[in-house]
Amino acid sequence: MAAILLATAACTDDGAGPAQPSAVPSPPAVSTEDRLVFGMGEPRVLDPALAADAESLRITRQVLETLVRAEPGGARTGPGLAEEFRVDATGTVWTFRLKQGVTFHDGTAFDAAAVCANFGRWYRFDGALQAGDLSAYWQTVFGGSRRTGPAACPPACSSRAPLVMRARPRSR
């Protein structure tokens, strides 16, 4: 009986013809080259104090280290070259404990004096470097450079360990 059912089932005609095997997609071509191609725009500057575009900031983040940085996956601030830091209740006094044994590419020691020298450099920007479109972050965070009006006050910086920076209130 089973043989008859199998024989008659094989003889049915639905007009579609013989069944075709379903198409199996071919796997994508695999490159045998050991190369990664990554596209990006041109950075405008390689000085992070003057960077305002994403490409410049991307490059400088990969090459230079900062005192603090955003922790991955959020907006919390975590340690960078400063192993620890604290902010007073007014938000104007920041105290950093710097990593020891860090040197610049030329062998110069990284210390509180080097950090203070950087803030002094930014404060002493001259001429066109004081323009808001060239040093926008400095202008926004610290109120400007030495000749951009009464609101421009340099942060007080102690070059002794631990590094203590005091932001001076802006004049209104």
PDB file of C-alpha atoms in Angstrom, residues 6-168:
ATOM      1  CA  LEU A   6       4.487   6.853  -3.163  1.00  0.00           C
ATOM      2  CA  ALA A   7       4.022   6.035  -6.828  1.00  0.00           C
ATOM      3  CA  THR A   8       0.861   8.070  -7.186  1.00  0.00           C
ATOM      4  CA  ALA A   9       2.310  11.025  -5.237  1.00  0.00           C
ATOM      5  CA  ALA A  10       5.229  11.154  -7.612  1.00  0.00           C
ATOM      6  CA  CYS A  11       2.864  11.256 -10.602  1.00  0.00           C
ATOM      7  CA  THR A  12       0.905  14.362  -9.677  1.00  0.00           C
ATOM      8  CA  ASP A  13       1.229  17.330 -12.024  1.00  0.00           C
ATOM      9  CA  ASP A  14       0.638  20.837 -10.739  1.00  0.00           C
ATOM     10  CA  GLY A  15       1.883  22.413 -13.963  1.00  0.00           C
ATOM     11  CA  ALA A  16       4.999  23.829 -12.354  1.00  0.00           C
ATOM     12  CA  GLY A  17       7.395  21.289 -13.717  1.00  0.00           C
ATOM     13  CA  PRO A  18      10.122  19.614 -11.738  1.00  0.00           C
ATOM     14  CA  ALA A  19      11.058  21.193  -8.440  1.00  0.00           C
ATOM     15  CA  GLN A  20      14.177  23.325  -8.614  1.00  0.00           C
ATOM     16  CA  PRO A  21      16.677  23.310  -5.790  1.00  0.00           C
ATOM     17  CA  SER A  22      16.501  26.494  -3.733  1.00  0.00           C
ATOM     18  CA  ALA A  23      19.260  28.982  -4.515  1.00  0.00           C
ATOM     19  CA  VAL A  24      21.972  29.206  -1.876  1.00  0.00           C
ATOM     20  CA  PRO A  25      23.722  32.598  -1.858  1.00  0.00           C
ATOM     21  CA  SER A  26      27.429  32.539  -2.494  1.00  0.00           C
ATOM     22  CA  PRO A  27      29.612  33.698   0.366  1.00  0.00           C
ATOM     23  CA  PRO A  28      31.064  37.190  -0.084  1.00  0.00           C
ATOM     24  CA  ALA A  29      34.492  37.446  -1.631  1.00  0.00           C
ATOM     25  CA  VAL A  30      37.224  37.437   0.997  1.00  0.00           C
ATOM     26  CA  SER A  31      40.268  39.610   0.567  1.00  0.00           C
ATOM     27  CA  THR A  32      43.607  37.923   0.945  1.00  0.00           C
ATOM     28  CA  GLU A  33      45.371  41.253   1.569  1.00  0.00           C
ATOM     29  CA  ASP A  34      46.406  42.262   5.076  1.00  0.00           C
ATOM     30  CA  ARG A  35      45.270  45.846   4.725  1.00  0.00           C
ATOM     31  CA  LEU A  36      42.575  48.012   6.271  1.00  0.00           C
ATOM     32  CA  VAL A  37      41.369  51.048   4.361  1.00  0.00           C
ATOM     33  CA  PHE A  38      39.834  53.772   6.529  1.00  0.00           C
ATOM     34  CA  GLY A  39      38.433  56.998   5.092  1.00  0.00           C
ATOM     35  CA  MET A  40      38.384  60.299   6.940  1.00  0.00           C
ATOM     36  CA  GLY A  41      38.590  64.001   6.310  1.00  0.00           C
ATOM     37  CA  GLU A  42      41.648  66.196   6.592  1.00  0.00           C
ATOM     38  CA  PRO A  43      42.546  67.539  10.035  1.00  0.00           C
ATOM     39  CA  ARG A  44      42.785  71.335  10.103  1.00  0.00           C
ATOM     40  CA  VAL A  45      45.442  71.556  12.853  1.00  0.00           C
ATOM     41  CA  LEU A  46      47.483  69.219  15.027  1.00  0.00           C
ATOM     42  CA  ASP A  47      47.495  71.497  18.070  1.00  0.00           C
ATOM     43  CA  PRO A  48      44.569  70.469  20.270  1.00  0.00           C
ATOM     44  CA  ALA A  49      44.413  73.951  21.823  1.00  0.00           C
ATOM     45  CA  LEU A  50      43.379  75.236  18.404  1.00  0.00           C
ATOM     46  CA  ALA A  51      41.337  72.257  17.211  1.00  0.00           C
ATOM     47  CA  ALA A  52      37.620  72.701  16.738  1.00  0.00           C
ATOM     48  CA  ASP A  53      36.949  70.110  14.020  1.00  0.00           C
ATOM     49  CA  ALA A  54      36.307  66.416  14.576  1.00  0.00           C
ATOM     50  CA  GLU A  55      39.193  65.170  12.450  1.00  0.00           C
ATOM     51  CA  SER A  56      41.795  67.293  14.254  1.00  0.00           C
ATOM     52  CA  LEU A  57      40.432  66.206  17.621  1.00  0.00           C
ATOM     53  CA  ARG A  58      40.396  62.543  16.548  1.00  0.00           C
ATOM     54  CA  ILE A  59      44.086  62.668  15.562  1.00  0.00           C
ATOM     55  CA  THR A  60      45.236  64.596  18.643  1.00  0.00           C
ATOM     56  CA  ARG A  61      43.356  62.200  20.967  1.00  0.00           C
ATOM     57  CA  GLN A  62      45.254  59.307  19.396  1.00  0.00           C
ATOM     58  CA  VAL A  63      48.649  61.010  19.746  1.00  0.00           C
ATOM     59  CA  LEU A  64      48.443  63.090  22.928  1.00  0.00           C
ATOM     60  CA  GLU A  65      47.266  62.323  26.442  1.00  0.00           C
ATOM     61  CA  THR A  66      45.147  64.547  28.669  1.00  0.00           C
ATOM     62  CA  LEU A  67      44.904  65.061  32.422  1.00  0.00           C
ATOM     63  CA  VAL A  68      41.396  63.623  32.475  1.00  0.00           C
ATOM     64  CA  ARG A  69      39.222  61.998  29.845  1.00  0.00           C
ATOM     65  CA  ALA A  70      35.695  60.827  29.315  1.00  0.00           C
ATOM     66  CA  GLU A  71      35.225  57.237  30.394  1.00  0.00           C
ATOM     67  CA  PRO A  72      34.102  54.901  27.589  1.00  0.00           C
ATOM     68  CA  GLY A  73      30.379  54.684  27.069  1.00  0.00           C
ATOM     69  CA  GLY A  74      29.362  57.803  28.915  1.00  0.00           C
ATOM     70  CA  ALA A  75      30.109  61.318  30.026  1.00  0.00           C
ATOM     71  CA  ARG A  76      31.796  60.597  33.361  1.00  0.00           C
ATOM     72  CA  THR A  77      35.283  61.972  33.733  1.00  0.00           C
ATOM     73  CA  GLY A  78      38.042  59.510  34.525  1.00  0.00           C
ATOM     74  CA  PRO A  79      41.779  59.591  35.052  1.00  0.00           C
ATOM     75  CA  GLY A  80      44.270  60.290  32.302  1.00  0.00           C
ATOM     76  CA  LEU A  81      47.709  61.666  33.090  1.00  0.00           C
ATOM     77  CA  ALA A  82      46.190  62.675  36.400  1.00  0.00           C
ATOM     78  CA  GLU A  83      45.761  59.436  38.355  1.00  0.00           C
ATOM     79  CA  GLU A  84      43.360  61.159  40.722  1.00  0.00           C
ATOM     80  CA  PHE A  85      41.648  64.512  40.804  1.00  0.00           C
ATOM     81  CA  ARG A  86      39.114  66.331  42.889  1.00  0.00           C
ATOM     82  CA  VAL A  87      37.090  69.477  42.486  1.00  0.00           C
ATOM     83  CA  ASP A  88      36.098  71.723  45.364  1.00  0.00           C
ATOM     84  CA  ALA A  89      32.466  72.567  46.139  1.00  0.00           C
ATOM     85  CA  THR A  90      32.644  75.819  44.130  1.00  0.00           C
ATOM     86  CA  GLY A  91      33.925  74.037  41.012  1.00  0.00           C
ATOM     87  CA  THR A  92      36.798  76.513  40.757  1.00  0.00           C
ATOM     88  CA  VAL A  93      39.660  74.604  42.426  1.00  0.00           C
ATOM     89  CA  TRP A  94      40.890  71.410  40.821  1.00  0.00           C
ATOM     90  CA  THR A  95      43.584  69.295  42.448  1.00  0.00           C
ATOM     91  CA  PHE A  96      45.369  66.642  40.387  1.00  0.00           C
ATOM     92  CA  ARG A  97      47.749  63.866  41.435  1.00  0.00           C
ATOM     93  CA  LEU A  98      49.878  63.327  38.343  1.00  0.00           C
ATOM     94  CA  LYS A  99      51.273  60.011  37.136  1.00  0.00           C
ATOM     95  CA  GLN A 100      54.944  59.610  37.968  1.00  0.00           C
ATOM     96  CA  GLY A 101      57.626  58.486  35.508  1.00  0.00           C
ATOM     97  CA  VAL A 102      55.941  59.924  32.400  1.00  0.00           C
ATOM     98  CA  THR A 103      58.130  61.694  29.849  1.00  0.00           C
ATOM     99  CA  PHE A 104      57.527  63.616  26.666  1.00  0.00           C
ATOM    100  CA  HIS A 105      58.889  62.287  23.357  1.00  0.00           C
ATOM    101  CA  ASP A 106      62.102  64.302  23.872  1.00  0.00           C
ATOM    102  CA  GLY A 107      62.711  62.829  27.333  1.00  0.00           C
ATOM    103  CA  THR A 108      61.519  65.886  29.303  1.00  0.00           C
ATOM    104  CA  ALA A 109      59.712  64.918  32.495  1.00  0.00           C
ATOM    105  CA  PHE A 110      55.955  65.348  32.673  1.00  0.00           C
ATOM    106  CA  ASP A 111      55.187  67.240  35.870  1.00  0.00           C
ATOM    107  CA  ALA A 112      53.070  70.038  37.303  1.00  0.00           C
ATOM    108  CA  ALA A 113      55.419  72.668  35.835  1.00  0.00           C
ATOM    109  CA  ALA A 114      54.794  71.279  32.327  1.00  0.00           C
ATOM    110  CA  VAL A 115      51.026  71.412  32.853  1.00  0.00           C
ATOM    111  CA  CYS A 116      51.237  74.997  34.153  1.00  0.00           C
ATOM    112  CA  ALA A 117      53.412  75.945  31.155  1.00  0.00           C
ATOM    113  CA  ASN A 118      50.673  74.698  28.812  1.00  0.00           C
ATOM    114  CA  PHE A 119      47.979  76.729  30.541  1.00  0.00           C
ATOM    115  CA  GLY A 120      50.300  79.753  30.459  1.00  0.00           C
ATOM    116  CA  ARG A 121      50.849  79.254  26.712  1.00  0.00           C
ATOM    117  CA  TRP A 122      47.117  79.173  26.078  1.00  0.00           C
ATOM    118  CA  TYR A 123      46.562  82.260  28.189  1.00  0.00           C
ATOM    119  CA  ARG A 124      49.270  84.145  26.265  1.00  0.00           C
ATOM    120  CA  PHE A 125      47.826  83.403  22.823  1.00  0.00           C
ATOM    121  CA  ASP A 126      48.439  86.475  20.726  1.00  0.00           C
ATOM    122  CA  GLY A 127      46.770  88.190  17.776  1.00  0.00           C
ATOM    123  CA  ALA A 128      44.754  85.882  15.537  1.00  0.00           C
ATOM    124  CA  LEU A 129      45.089  82.995  18.006  1.00  0.00           C
ATOM    125  CA  GLN A 130      42.717  84.877  20.298  1.00  0.00           C
ATOM    126  CA  ALA A 131      39.928  84.623  17.711  1.00  0.00           C
ATOM    127  CA  GLY A 132      36.984  82.584  18.926  1.00  0.00           C
ATOM    128  CA  ASP A 133      37.012  80.362  15.863  1.00  0.00           C
ATOM    129  CA  LEU A 134      40.669  79.417  16.438  1.00  0.00           C
ATOM    130  CA  SER A 135      40.713  78.899  20.194  1.00  0.00           C
ATOM    131  CA  ALA A 136      37.026  78.354  20.846  1.00  0.00           C
ATOM    132  CA  TYR A 137      37.444  75.875  23.691  1.00  0.00           C
ATOM    133  CA  TRP A 138      39.879  78.086  25.592  1.00  0.00           C
ATOM    134  CA  GLN A 139      37.613  81.106  25.066  1.00  0.00           C
ATOM    135  CA  THR A 140      34.569  79.200  26.321  1.00  0.00           C
ATOM    136  CA  VAL A 141      36.094  77.444  29.312  1.00  0.00           C
ATOM    137  CA  PHE A 142      38.515  80.093  30.585  1.00  0.00           C
ATOM    138  CA  GLY A 143      37.008  83.319  29.324  1.00  0.00           C
ATOM    139  CA  GLY A 144      39.684  84.290  26.847  1.00  0.00           C
ATOM    140  CA  SER A 145      43.318  85.240  26.606  1.00  0.00           C
ATOM    141  CA  ARG A 146      45.239  87.980  28.356  1.00  0.00           C
ATOM    142  CA  ARG A 147      44.105  90.808  26.070  1.00  0.00           C
ATOM    143  CA  THR A 148      40.496  89.874  25.382  1.00  0.00           C
ATOM    144  CA  GLY A 149      38.917  91.966  28.097  1.00  0.00           C
ATOM    145  CA  PRO A 150      38.316  91.981  31.820  1.00  0.00           C
ATOM    146  CA  ALA A 151      36.787  88.498  31.766  1.00  0.00           C
ATOM    147  CA  ALA A 152      40.140  87.062  30.733  1.00  0.00           C
ATOM    148  CA  CYS A 153      41.832  85.775  33.856  1.00  0.00           C
ATOM    149  CA  PRO A 154      44.454  83.037  33.730  1.00  0.00           C
ATOM    150  CA  PRO A 155      43.972  80.129  36.072  1.00  0.00           C
ATOM    151  CA  ALA A 156      46.335  80.201  39.032  1.00  0.00           C
ATOM    152  CA  CYS A 157      48.565  77.171  38.736  1.00  0.00           C
ATOM    153  CA  SER A 158      50.801  75.635  41.383  1.00  0.00           C
ATOM    154  CA  SER A 159      53.721  73.726  39.920  1.00  0.00           C
ATOM    155  CA  ARG A 160      54.298  71.800  43.154  1.00  0.00           C
ATOM    156  CA  ALA A 161      52.820  68.369  43.714  1.00  0.00           C
ATOM    157  CA  PRO A 162      49.933  67.929  43.784  1.00  0.00           C
ATOM    158  CA  LEU A 163      49.026  70.195  40.894  1.00  0.00           C
ATOM    159  CA  VAL A 164      46.380  72.699  42.035  1.00  0.00           C
ATOM    160  CA  MET A 165      44.582  74.934  39.545  1.00  0.00           C
ATOM    161  CA  ARG A 166      42.311  77.753  40.622  1.00  0.00           C
ATOM    162  CA  ALA A 167      39.963  79.278  38.091  1.00  0.00           C
ATOM    163  CA  ARG A 168      39.415  82.938  38.771  1.00  0.00           C
TER     164      ARG A 168
END
